[in-house]
Short mmCIF file of C-alpha atoms in Angstrom, two decimals:
data_model
loop_
_atom_site.label_atom_id
_atom_site.label_comp_id
_atom_site.label_asym_id
_atom_site.label_seq_id
_atom_site.Cartn_x
_atom_site.Cartn_y
_atom_site.Cartn_z
CA UNK A 1 -49.13 41.98 52.53
CA UNK A 2 -45.57 43.23 53.08
CA UNK A 3 -43.98 45.14 50.15
CA UNK A 4 -40.30 44.47 49.68
CA UNK A 5 -39.75 47.81 47.99
CA UNK A 6 -40.99 50.95 49.99
CA UNK A 7 -42.12 52.87 46.90
CA UNK A 8 -44.63 50.13 46.08
CA UNK A 9 -46.24 50.47 49.54
CA UNK A 10 -46.36 54.29 49.19
CA UNK A 11 -48.04 54.12 45.90
CA UNK A 12 -50.60 51.70 47.20
CA UNK A 13 -51.15 53.85 50.30
CA UNK A 14 -51.62 57.11 48.16
CA UNK A 15 -54.08 55.23 45.87
CA UNK A 16 -56.17 53.85 48.82
CA UNK A 17 -56.35 57.45 50.32
CA UNK A 18 -57.65 59.04 47.11
CA UNK A 19 -61.23 60.29 47.22
CA UNK A 20 -63.57 57.58 46.00
CA UNK A 21 -65.82 60.07 44.15
CA UNK A 22 -65.45 58.77 40.59
CA UNK A 23 -67.79 56.03 39.50
CA UNK A 24 -66.21 52.75 38.48
CA UNK A 25 -66.31 51.88 34.76
CA UNK A 26 -68.56 48.91 35.25
CA UNK A 27 -71.13 51.21 36.95
CA UNK A 28 -70.95 53.47 33.93
CA UNK A 29 -71.44 50.65 31.44
CA UNK A 30 -74.76 49.45 30.02
CA UNK A 31 -75.71 46.05 31.50
CA UNK A 32 -76.42 42.81 29.76
CA UNK A 33 -72.94 41.98 28.40
CA UNK A 34 -72.16 38.46 27.55
CA UNK A 35 -68.43 38.75 27.71
CA UNK A 36 -65.92 41.26 28.88
CA UNK A 37 -62.33 42.14 29.79
CA UNK A 38 -61.54 44.28 32.83
CA UNK A 39 -58.42 45.89 34.33
CA UNK A 40 -57.73 48.05 37.27
CA UNK A 41 -54.84 49.63 39.22
CA UNK A 42 -52.23 48.94 36.42
CA UNK A 43 -50.80 52.36 36.87
CA UNK A 44 -49.82 51.32 40.40
CA UNK A 45 -48.98 47.72 39.62
CA UNK A 46 -46.67 48.54 36.79
CA UNK A 47 -44.19 49.68 39.49
CA UNK A 48 -43.59 46.03 40.07
CA UNK A 49 -42.33 45.76 36.51
CA UNK A 50 -39.77 48.64 36.69
CA UNK A 51 -36.74 46.37 36.55
CA UNK A 52 -38.29 44.40 33.65
CA UNK A 53 -38.98 47.52 31.66
CA UNK A 54 -35.45 48.77 32.34
CA UNK A 55 -34.04 45.56 30.98
CA UNK A 56 -36.35 45.59 28.00
CA UNK A 57 -35.23 49.15 27.30
CA UNK A 58 -31.53 48.35 27.73
CA UNK A 59 -31.67 45.66 25.16
CA UNK A 60 -33.09 48.14 22.62
CA UNK A 61 -36.19 46.01 21.44
CA UNK A 62 -38.09 48.99 20.07
CA UNK A 63 -35.15 49.98 17.73
CA UNK A 64 -34.87 46.42 16.50
CA UNK A 65 -38.64 46.30 15.83
CA UNK A 66 -38.52 49.63 14.04
CA UNK A 67 -35.64 48.48 11.80
CA UNK A 68 -37.49 45.26 10.97
CA UNK A 69 -40.64 47.13 10.14
CA UNK A 70 -38.77 49.70 8.03
CA UNK A 71 -37.19 46.88 6.05
CA UNK A 72 -40.62 45.32 5.44
CA UNK A 73 -41.90 48.68 4.29
CA UNK A 74 -45.50 48.21 5.48
CA UNK A 75 -45.25 50.26 8.67
CA UNK A 76 -43.06 53.22 9.22
CA UNK A 77 -41.09 54.25 12.29
CA UNK A 78 -43.46 57.28 12.97
CA UNK A 79 -46.55 54.97 12.97
CA UNK A 80 -44.89 52.66 15.33
CA UNK A 81 -43.97 55.45 17.65
CA UNK A 82 -47.44 56.70 17.64
CA UNK A 83 -48.81 53.19 18.36
CA UNK A 84 -46.34 52.96 21.29
CA UNK A 85 -47.63 56.30 22.73
CA UNK A 86 -51.32 55.13 22.57
CA UNK A 87 -51.29 51.30 23.05
CA UNK A 88 -49.62 50.89 26.34
CA UNK A 89 -50.54 50.27 29.99
CA UNK A 90 -51.14 53.98 30.72
CA UNK A 91 -54.29 53.91 28.35
CA UNK A 92 -55.99 51.83 31.08
CA UNK A 93 -53.71 52.88 33.78
CA UNK A 94 -56.32 53.31 36.40
CA UNK A 95 -59.24 51.18 34.91
CA UNK A 96 -60.23 49.70 31.60
CA UNK A 97 -63.28 47.79 30.35
CA UNK A 98 -64.26 46.08 27.12
CA UNK A 99 -67.56 44.29 26.80
CA UNK A 100 -69.50 42.52 24.14
CA UNK A 101 -73.31 42.09 24.00
CA UNK A 102 -75.41 39.28 22.60
CA UNK A 103 -76.57 41.73 19.87
CA UNK A 104 -73.00 41.97 18.56
CA UNK A 105 -72.55 45.50 19.91
CA UNK A 106 -69.43 46.26 21.84
CA UNK A 107 -68.51 49.08 24.27
CA UNK A 108 -65.19 49.96 25.90
CA UNK A 109 -64.18 52.67 28.48
CA UNK A 110 -60.69 53.61 29.61
CA UNK A 111 -59.59 55.69 32.57
CA UNK A 112 -55.84 56.48 31.71
CA UNK A 113 -53.05 57.11 34.14
CA UNK A 114 -53.35 60.61 35.60
CA UNK A 115 -50.06 61.70 34.00
CA UNK A 116 -51.26 60.58 30.53
CA UNK A 117 -54.70 61.71 30.20
CA UNK A 118 -53.87 65.03 28.61
CA UNK A 119 -51.54 63.54 26.08
CA UNK A 120 -53.96 60.70 25.05
CA UNK A 121 -56.85 63.08 24.71
CA UNK A 122 -54.79 65.47 22.63
CA UNK A 123 -53.82 62.60 20.31
CA UNK A 124 -57.59 61.58 20.06
CA UNK A 125 -58.74 65.30 19.42
CA UNK A 126 -56.11 65.34 16.60
CA UNK A 127 -57.39 62.21 14.94
CA UNK A 128 -61.14 63.32 14.94
CA UNK A 129 -62.55 64.33 11.59
CA UNK A 130 -66.08 65.39 12.44
CA UNK A 131 -66.34 65.64 16.22
CA UNK A 132 -69.71 66.44 17.89
CA UNK A 133 -70.51 66.87 21.61
CA UNK A 134 -73.35 64.96 23.31
CA UNK A 135 -74.14 64.76 26.97
CA UNK A 136 -70.62 66.17 27.80
CA UNK A 137 -68.80 63.79 25.52
CA UNK A 138 -66.77 64.76 22.53
CA UNK A 139 -67.43 62.02 19.91
CA UNK A 140 -66.42 61.20 16.33
CA UNK A 141 -68.47 58.65 14.26
CA UNK A 142 -66.82 56.49 11.69
CA UNK A 143 -67.82 53.51 9.56
CA UNK A 144 -65.94 50.24 10.17
CA UNK A 145 -67.09 47.68 7.55
CA UNK A 146 -70.66 49.00 7.42
CA UNK A 147 -70.75 49.27 11.25
CA UNK A 148 -71.02 52.77 12.92
CA UNK A 149 -68.39 53.18 15.54
CA UNK A 150 -68.02 55.97 17.93
CA UNK A 151 -64.68 57.18 19.46
CA UNK A 152 -64.56 60.00 22.08
CA UNK A 153 -63.86 61.32 25.51
CA UNK A 154 -65.14 63.52 28.31
CA UNK A 155 -61.87 64.98 29.37
CA UNK A 156 -61.17 62.09 31.80
CA UNK A 157 -62.33 58.89 30.26
CA UNK A 158 -61.84 57.48 26.76
CA UNK A 159 -64.74 55.68 24.95
CA UNK A 160 -65.03 53.51 21.91
CA UNK A 161 -68.13 51.43 20.97
CA UNK A 162 -70.61 50.38 18.34
CA UNK A 163 -73.53 52.61 17.72
CA UNK A 164 -76.12 50.59 19.60
CA UNK A 165 -74.09 50.26 22.72
CA UNK A 166 -73.00 53.97 22.78
CA UNK A 167 -76.69 55.10 22.27
CA UNK A 168 -77.73 53.01 25.31
CA UNK A 169 -74.85 54.58 27.31
CA UNK A 170 -75.75 58.15 26.22
CA UNK A 171 -79.39 57.53 27.19
CA UNK A 172 -78.44 56.62 30.77
CA UNK A 173 -78.47 52.79 30.72
CA UNK A 174 -75.80 51.99 33.34
CA UNK A 175 -74.93 49.54 36.01
CA UNK A 176 -73.02 46.54 34.63
CA UNK A 177 -72.34 43.84 37.40
CA UNK A 178 -68.91 42.19 36.97
CA UNK A 179 -69.04 38.32 37.71
CA UNK A 180 -65.27 38.49 38.48
CA UNK A 181 -62.83 41.09 39.42
CA UNK A 182 -58.92 41.36 39.41
CA UNK A 183 -56.07 43.44 38.12
CA UNK A 184 -56.87 41.63 34.87
CA UNK A 185 -60.18 39.74 34.46
CA UNK A 186 -62.08 38.10 31.68
CA UNK A 187 -65.49 36.51 31.62
CA UNK A 188 -67.95 34.77 29.22
CA UNK A 189 -71.50 34.35 30.19
CA UNK A 190 -72.86 31.77 27.64
CA UNK A 191 -76.52 31.65 28.68
CA UNK A 192 -77.51 35.00 26.75
CA UNK A 193 -76.24 33.20 23.67
CA UNK A 194 -78.33 30.05 24.00
CA UNK A 195 -81.21 31.39 21.84
CA UNK A 196 -78.65 31.67 19.05
CA UNK A 197 -77.91 27.99 19.30
CA UNK A 198 -81.55 27.12 18.68
CA UNK A 199 -81.82 29.37 15.61
CA UNK A 200 -83.11 27.38 12.52
CA UNK A 201 -80.38 29.22 10.49
CA UNK A 202 -77.67 27.40 12.51
CA UNK A 203 -79.42 24.05 12.04
CA UNK A 204 -77.69 22.47 14.92
CA UNK A 205 -79.05 19.01 16.03
CA UNK A 206 -80.71 19.13 19.57
CA UNK A 207 -78.01 16.86 21.03
CA UNK A 208 -75.41 19.33 19.93
CA UNK A 209 -77.34 22.23 21.43
CA UNK A 210 -77.73 20.49 24.75
CA UNK A 211 -73.87 19.75 24.76
CA UNK A 212 -73.04 23.33 24.12
CA UNK A 213 -75.46 24.55 26.83
CA UNK A 214 -73.75 22.24 29.37
CA UNK A 215 -71.05 25.00 29.44
CA UNK A 216 -72.43 27.98 31.31
CA UNK A 217 -69.49 30.30 30.58
CA UNK A 218 -66.04 31.04 32.02
CA UNK A 219 -64.26 33.48 34.09
CA UNK A 220 -60.60 34.13 34.85
CA UNK A 221 -58.68 36.68 36.94
CA UNK A 222 -55.16 37.69 37.79
CA UNK A 223 -53.74 39.57 40.72
CA UNK A 224 -50.34 40.96 40.95
CA UNK A 225 -48.97 40.95 44.48
CA UNK A 226 -45.61 41.42 46.10
CA UNK A 227 -44.57 37.65 45.98
CA UNK A 228 -45.91 36.81 42.55
CA UNK A 229 -48.97 36.45 40.50
CA UNK A 230 -52.24 34.79 41.49
CA UNK A 231 -54.81 33.38 39.04
CA UNK A 232 -58.34 32.17 39.63
CA UNK A 233 -60.79 30.68 37.14
CA UNK A 234 -64.35 29.17 37.15
CA UNK A 235 -66.07 27.04 34.64
CA UNK A 236 -69.75 26.66 35.52
CA UNK A 237 -71.50 23.47 34.07
CA UNK A 238 -75.19 22.64 33.61
CA UNK A 239 -75.77 19.00 34.39
CA UNK A 240 -79.48 19.34 33.38
CA UNK A 241 -78.35 19.74 29.76
CA UNK A 242 -75.86 16.90 28.97
CA UNK A 243 -75.74 15.06 32.32
CA UNK A 244 -73.15 12.39 31.10
CA UNK A 245 -70.69 14.98 29.79
CA UNK A 246 -71.04 16.98 33.02
CA UNK A 247 -70.38 13.92 35.07
CA UNK A 248 -67.10 13.20 33.06
CA UNK A 249 -65.97 16.85 33.45
CA UNK A 250 -66.76 16.87 37.20
CA UNK A 251 -64.94 13.80 38.67
CA UNK A 252 -65.40 12.66 42.19
CA UNK A 253 -62.07 10.89 42.60
CA UNK A 254 -58.82 12.72 43.50
CA UNK A 255 -55.98 13.05 41.11
CA UNK A 256 -52.60 11.30 41.73
CA UNK A 257 -50.38 13.43 43.97
CA UNK A 258 -47.41 14.95 42.15
CA UNK A 259 -44.97 13.84 44.99
CA UNK A 260 -44.60 10.30 43.58
CA UNK A 261 -43.86 11.44 39.96
CA UNK A 262 -40.24 11.69 38.68
CA UNK A 263 -38.64 15.10 38.84
CA UNK A 264 -38.62 17.04 35.67
CA UNK A 265 -39.12 20.63 34.36
CA UNK A 266 -42.86 20.38 34.83
CA UNK A 267 -45.43 17.84 35.96
CA UNK A 268 -49.24 17.49 36.02
CA UNK A 269 -51.79 15.11 37.23
CA UNK A 270 -55.62 15.00 36.52
CA UNK A 271 -58.77 12.79 36.71
CA UNK A 272 -60.50 12.04 33.40
CA UNK A 273 -62.47 8.88 33.00
CA UNK A 274 -61.21 7.61 29.63
CA UNK A 275 -63.51 4.61 29.67
CA UNK A 276 -66.59 6.72 30.22
CA UNK A 277 -65.49 9.19 27.66
CA UNK A 278 -64.98 6.43 25.04
CA UNK A 279 -68.64 5.18 25.72
CA UNK A 280 -69.91 8.72 25.56
CA UNK A 281 -68.17 9.47 22.28
CA UNK A 282 -69.39 6.19 20.72
CA UNK A 283 -73.01 6.89 21.63
CA UNK A 284 -72.84 10.46 20.71
CA UNK A 285 -71.52 9.56 17.14
CA UNK A 286 -74.14 6.95 16.78
CA UNK A 287 -76.90 9.39 17.79
CA UNK A 288 -75.56 11.57 15.06
CA UNK A 289 -75.69 8.90 12.50
CA UNK A 290 -71.96 8.24 12.42
CA UNK A 291 -70.17 4.95 12.65
CA UNK A 292 -67.44 5.58 15.25
CA UNK A 293 -66.09 3.24 17.91
CA UNK A 294 -63.89 4.39 20.74
CA UNK A 295 -63.20 1.57 23.18
CA UNK A 296 -61.21 2.85 26.21
CA UNK A 297 -62.56 0.39 28.62
CA UNK A 298 -59.01 -0.87 29.47
CA UNK A 299 -57.99 2.47 30.84
CA UNK A 300 -58.58 4.04 34.23
CA UNK A 301 -59.51 7.57 35.01
CA UNK A 302 -56.24 9.01 36.10
CA UNK A 303 -53.41 10.42 33.99
CA UNK A 304 -50.23 12.29 34.48
CA UNK A 305 -47.53 14.15 32.43
CA UNK A 306 -43.94 14.76 33.21
CA UNK A 307 -41.66 17.05 30.92
CA UNK A 308 -38.07 15.79 31.36
CA UNK A 309 -36.75 19.00 29.71
CA UNK A 310 -33.58 19.36 27.69
CA UNK A 311 -30.51 21.50 27.75
CA UNK A 312 -29.33 20.87 24.22
CA UNK A 313 -30.97 23.14 21.55
CA UNK A 314 -30.06 20.69 18.74
CA UNK A 315 -31.83 17.87 20.57
CA UNK A 316 -34.90 20.13 21.08
CA UNK A 317 -34.94 20.91 17.32
CA UNK A 318 -34.60 17.26 16.40
CA UNK A 319 -37.37 16.16 18.61
CA UNK A 320 -40.27 18.63 18.23
CA UNK A 321 -42.47 16.52 20.38
CA UNK A 322 -40.25 17.10 23.34
CA UNK A 323 -39.23 14.83 26.18
CA UNK A 324 -42.68 13.91 27.65
CA UNK A 325 -43.55 11.07 29.88
CA UNK A 326 -47.32 10.31 29.74
CA UNK A 327 -48.68 8.19 32.56
CA UNK A 328 -51.97 6.29 32.10
CA UNK A 329 -53.97 4.45 34.69
CA UNK A 330 -55.10 0.98 33.39
CA UNK A 331 -57.94 -1.53 34.41
CA UNK A 332 -56.62 -4.13 31.96
CA UNK A 333 -52.92 -3.39 31.21
CA UNK A 334 -52.43 -5.85 28.30
CA UNK A 335 -55.62 -4.60 26.45
CA UNK A 336 -54.60 -1.03 27.03
CA UNK A 337 -51.09 -1.68 25.61
CA UNK A 338 -52.60 -3.30 22.53
CA UNK A 339 -54.99 -0.30 21.99
CA UNK A 340 -52.17 2.17 22.23
CA UNK A 341 -49.91 0.22 19.81
CA UNK A 342 -52.66 0.11 17.22
CA UNK A 343 -53.00 3.83 17.53
CA UNK A 344 -49.40 4.41 17.09
CA UNK A 345 -49.18 2.05 14.11
CA UNK A 346 -51.89 4.04 12.41
CA UNK A 347 -50.06 7.30 13.12
CA UNK A 348 -46.94 5.88 11.67
CA UNK A 349 -48.88 5.30 8.38
CA UNK A 350 -48.95 9.11 7.99
CA UNK A 351 -45.37 9.87 9.00
CA UNK A 352 -43.58 9.24 5.78
CA UNK A 353 -44.11 10.67 2.34
CA UNK A 354 -44.52 6.97 0.99
CA UNK A 355 -47.14 6.28 3.54
CA UNK A 356 -45.31 3.11 4.91
CA UNK A 357 -44.61 4.96 8.11
CA UNK A 358 -41.41 3.01 9.06
CA UNK A 359 -43.18 1.32 12.06
CA UNK A 360 -40.83 -0.78 14.02
CA UNK A 361 -40.94 -2.43 17.43
CA UNK A 362 -37.95 -3.57 19.62
CA UNK A 363 -38.29 -5.19 23.00
CA UNK A 364 -36.19 -3.92 25.93
CA UNK A 365 -36.48 -3.21 29.60
CA UNK A 366 -36.55 0.06 31.51
CA UNK A 367 -36.73 0.33 35.30
CA UNK A 368 -37.34 -3.45 35.46
CA UNK A 369 -40.47 -3.24 33.25
CA UNK A 370 -41.07 -4.70 29.82
CA UNK A 371 -40.68 -1.87 27.22
CA UNK A 372 -41.19 -1.52 23.50
CA UNK A 373 -39.17 0.81 21.65
CA UNK A 374 -41.29 2.00 18.69
CA UNK A 375 -40.09 3.59 15.38
CA UNK A 376 -42.67 5.98 14.01
CA UNK A 377 -40.95 7.21 10.93
CA UNK A 378 -40.37 10.95 10.74
CA UNK A 379 -41.98 11.26 14.24
CA UNK A 380 -39.03 9.73 15.82
CA UNK A 381 -39.20 7.11 18.55
CA UNK A 382 -41.49 6.33 21.21
CA UNK A 383 -41.20 4.14 24.22
CA UNK A 384 -44.08 2.20 25.75
CA UNK A 385 -43.46 0.85 29.23
CA UNK A 386 -45.90 -1.48 30.87
CA UNK A 387 -46.31 -1.31 34.61
CA UNK A 388 -48.78 -3.23 36.79
CA UNK A 389 -51.60 -0.75 36.82
CA UNK A 390 -50.44 1.90 34.53
CA UNK A 391 -48.79 2.46 31.18
CA UNK A 392 -46.04 4.96 30.51
CA UNK A 393 -45.60 6.46 27.07
CA UNK A 394 -42.44 8.37 26.57
CA UNK A 395 -41.65 10.66 23.54
CA UNK A 396 -37.89 10.16 23.95
CA UNK A 397 -35.29 7.97 25.64
CA UNK A 398 -34.54 10.80 27.98
CA UNK A 399 -38.21 10.85 29.11
CA UNK A 400 -38.36 7.07 29.39
CA UNK A 401 -35.19 6.94 31.58
CA UNK A 402 -37.02 9.25 34.12
CA UNK A 403 -38.62 5.94 35.38
CA UNK A 404 -35.08 4.73 36.51
CA UNK A 405 -34.37 8.01 38.45
CA UNK A 406 -34.71 7.87 42.11
CA UNK A 407 -35.25 11.66 42.19
CA UNK A 408 -38.95 12.25 42.69
CA UNK A 409 -40.73 15.59 42.63
CA UNK A 410 -41.29 15.16 46.47
CA UNK A 411 -37.56 15.88 46.79
CA UNK A 412 -37.78 19.27 45.03
CA UNK A 413 -37.65 21.89 47.78
CA UNK A 414 -39.41 24.45 45.67
CA UNK A 415 -42.34 22.27 44.85
CA UNK A 416 -42.54 21.10 48.50
CA UNK A 417 -42.77 24.70 49.72
CA UNK A 418 -45.50 25.71 47.16
CA UNK A 419 -47.47 22.57 47.74
CA UNK A 420 -47.55 23.03 51.54
CA UNK A 421 -48.50 26.56 51.11
CA UNK A 422 -51.18 26.35 48.40
CA UNK A 423 -52.45 22.88 47.71
CA UNK A 424 -55.62 21.82 49.42
CA UNK A 425 -56.18 18.22 50.73
CA UNK A 426 -58.29 17.20 47.65
CA UNK A 427 -58.01 18.21 44.12
CA UNK A 428 -59.05 16.75 40.72
CA UNK A 429 -56.21 18.31 38.72
CA UNK A 430 -52.78 19.65 39.79
CA UNK A 431 -49.65 20.97 38.02
CA UNK A 432 -46.18 22.28 38.81
CA UNK A 433 -43.61 23.99 36.57
CA UNK A 434 -40.09 25.15 37.19
CA UNK A 435 -40.28 28.20 35.11
CA UNK A 436 -36.66 29.06 35.53
CA UNK A 437 -35.57 25.91 33.63
CA UNK A 438 -38.35 26.34 31.08
CA UNK A 439 -37.31 29.95 30.30
CA UNK A 440 -33.63 28.97 30.06
CA UNK A 441 -34.52 26.18 27.53
CA UNK A 442 -36.61 28.67 25.41
CA UNK A 443 -33.64 31.15 25.47
CA UNK A 444 -31.27 28.47 24.21
CA UNK A 445 -33.61 27.26 21.45
CA UNK A 446 -35.03 30.57 20.09
CA UNK A 447 -32.23 31.97 18.06
CA UNK A 448 -31.78 28.53 16.32
CA UNK A 449 -35.53 28.22 15.51
CA UNK A 450 -35.74 31.81 14.28
CA UNK A 451 -32.83 31.35 11.89
CA UNK A 452 -34.41 28.26 10.31
CA UNK A 453 -37.53 30.12 9.42
CA UNK A 454 -35.93 33.04 7.45
CA UNK A 455 -34.46 32.61 4.02
CA UNK A 456 -33.77 36.31 3.12
CA UNK A 457 -30.11 37.06 4.04
CA UNK A 458 -30.80 40.69 4.68
CA UNK A 459 -33.75 39.91 7.07
CA UNK A 460 -31.70 37.04 8.73
CA UNK A 461 -29.29 39.58 10.42
CA UNK A 462 -32.10 41.69 11.84
CA UNK A 463 -34.22 38.62 12.87
CA UNK A 464 -31.29 37.15 14.58
CA UNK A 465 -30.39 40.35 16.42
CA UNK A 466 -34.08 40.44 17.58
CA UNK A 467 -34.10 36.73 18.62
CA UNK A 468 -30.76 37.17 20.47
CA UNK A 469 -32.20 40.11 22.38
CA UNK A 470 -35.33 38.16 23.18
CA UNK A 471 -33.20 35.22 24.32
CA UNK A 472 -31.21 37.63 26.68
CA UNK A 473 -34.50 38.94 28.03
CA UNK A 474 -35.79 35.36 28.69
CA UNK A 475 -32.59 34.59 30.63
CA UNK A 476 -33.27 37.75 32.62
CA UNK A 477 -36.79 36.54 33.23
CA UNK A 478 -35.40 33.20 34.43
CA UNK A 479 -33.50 35.00 37.19
CA UNK A 480 -36.67 36.64 38.41
CA UNK A 481 -39.50 34.08 37.76
CA UNK A 482 -39.47 31.01 39.99
CA UNK A 483 -41.84 28.18 40.07
CA UNK A 484 -45.50 27.89 39.68
CA UNK A 485 -48.34 25.64 41.03
CA UNK A 486 -51.94 25.32 40.24
CA UNK A 487 -54.90 23.08 41.07
CA UNK A 488 -58.48 22.54 39.92
CA UNK A 489 -61.42 21.38 42.14
CA UNK A 490 -65.08 20.62 41.63
CA UNK A 491 -67.32 23.00 43.83
CA UNK A 492 -71.07 22.22 43.32
CA UNK A 493 -71.49 22.44 39.52
CA UNK A 494 -68.40 24.57 38.89
CA UNK A 495 -64.78 23.63 38.00
CA UNK A 496 -62.71 26.06 40.10
CA UNK A 497 -59.12 26.68 39.44
CA UNK A 498 -56.22 28.52 41.47
CA UNK A 499 -52.71 29.26 40.51
CA UNK A 500 -49.59 30.97 41.83
CA UNK A 501 -46.39 31.93 40.13
CA UNK A 502 -43.35 33.13 42.13
CA UNK A 503 -41.92 36.40 40.85
CA UNK A 504 -38.88 38.36 42.37
CA UNK A 505 -39.89 41.76 41.42
#
């Protein structure tokens, strides 16, 4: 990996050459955790964000937040200053770990940035009321809602945890094995929680227990690198529990490629067998004694979504659903259209105070295909376009007119570059987002939205100032953050995901 900025390379080199004598935080942590959050190297990686922090400080966010808090009266400026001293990336600058155990106990360790250790420990010492020293750790015991909690340090590391976990730690129980690693990482191992699902106190039906046991957990990690941000995820499934649900969630067919979709701000494509899901939901409800029918047999197993975007803040406020084009594969186009229309008509019945819904249908044509313009009361207007083997449901005319545009996503140079670099030959889900356009849209809409939520004239000025600064920061981000691409695959009994977002640090 080549660093564009020399100081980033030097920092990484210095860190790599440091003596590896200190044990990692997982090695010091009691094993058996069912969920956790882990960070590493943030003291180094924060160098990537220097320009972002400079812009944040230039805009004076902290001063605006202090003014707003002072007006509210619940938090004073000194408290905010203290929080900013403690709760920042330097607290876990070198390493940080928070885990939860099936018993409900929790345990956290932090290895602060080298230049902040003394300051943070001094603040911690000052807050201790009845400190004691055990096994080289200075600890303070408090009661949090009838739960004993220990906070302490050993001069290098900071600790906080419930009594049970801390006692295990002090007795020498160590050696947690992380299932995932990254600059930021999160995981959940569901299997240790299975006995809780079978508890008589919970009273869950056996079928529901099997369904929940189908999900083995989840893990997600993020890596900050020179060209951007990488993410990876894994969702293990257990087909021996609810085999039908696992089959629906682990499709064999590939998703539609994004290349053939109209060009918009964002697009996604996935495989989900709607017909099989309808049958599954109907049988599931019947097994639980409910009368519920969900007939989706007219639909196929592929769907896609395109966000047409908008550059008009007023339009965005008037159309909260957005400008979305939903593409549904069909096995029987006519039956699928009738099914969607019946759902929309039911939805319209709830969209006016009188309950009449204002449901109207007008026939027209878009892109040479028969189209129904559907009025849905206060929800606005939907467009249902019937193709040969697919239905298009648009939440606005702008989205529907994407079908007439010759400009496909395949013509987007940024998308093509990311797709050629990162997409595999086969995938079951894929998405692409032009983050620059998305951020610019948010920046345009934010001040308007914030002003509509505040009635107090005194607070309006401060909120508008804060919203304006945030909009400026979003525009700054739009200059630095490019596009992102991600995909999902089935690997064995796991759903595996990968993503990349371009960032010009």
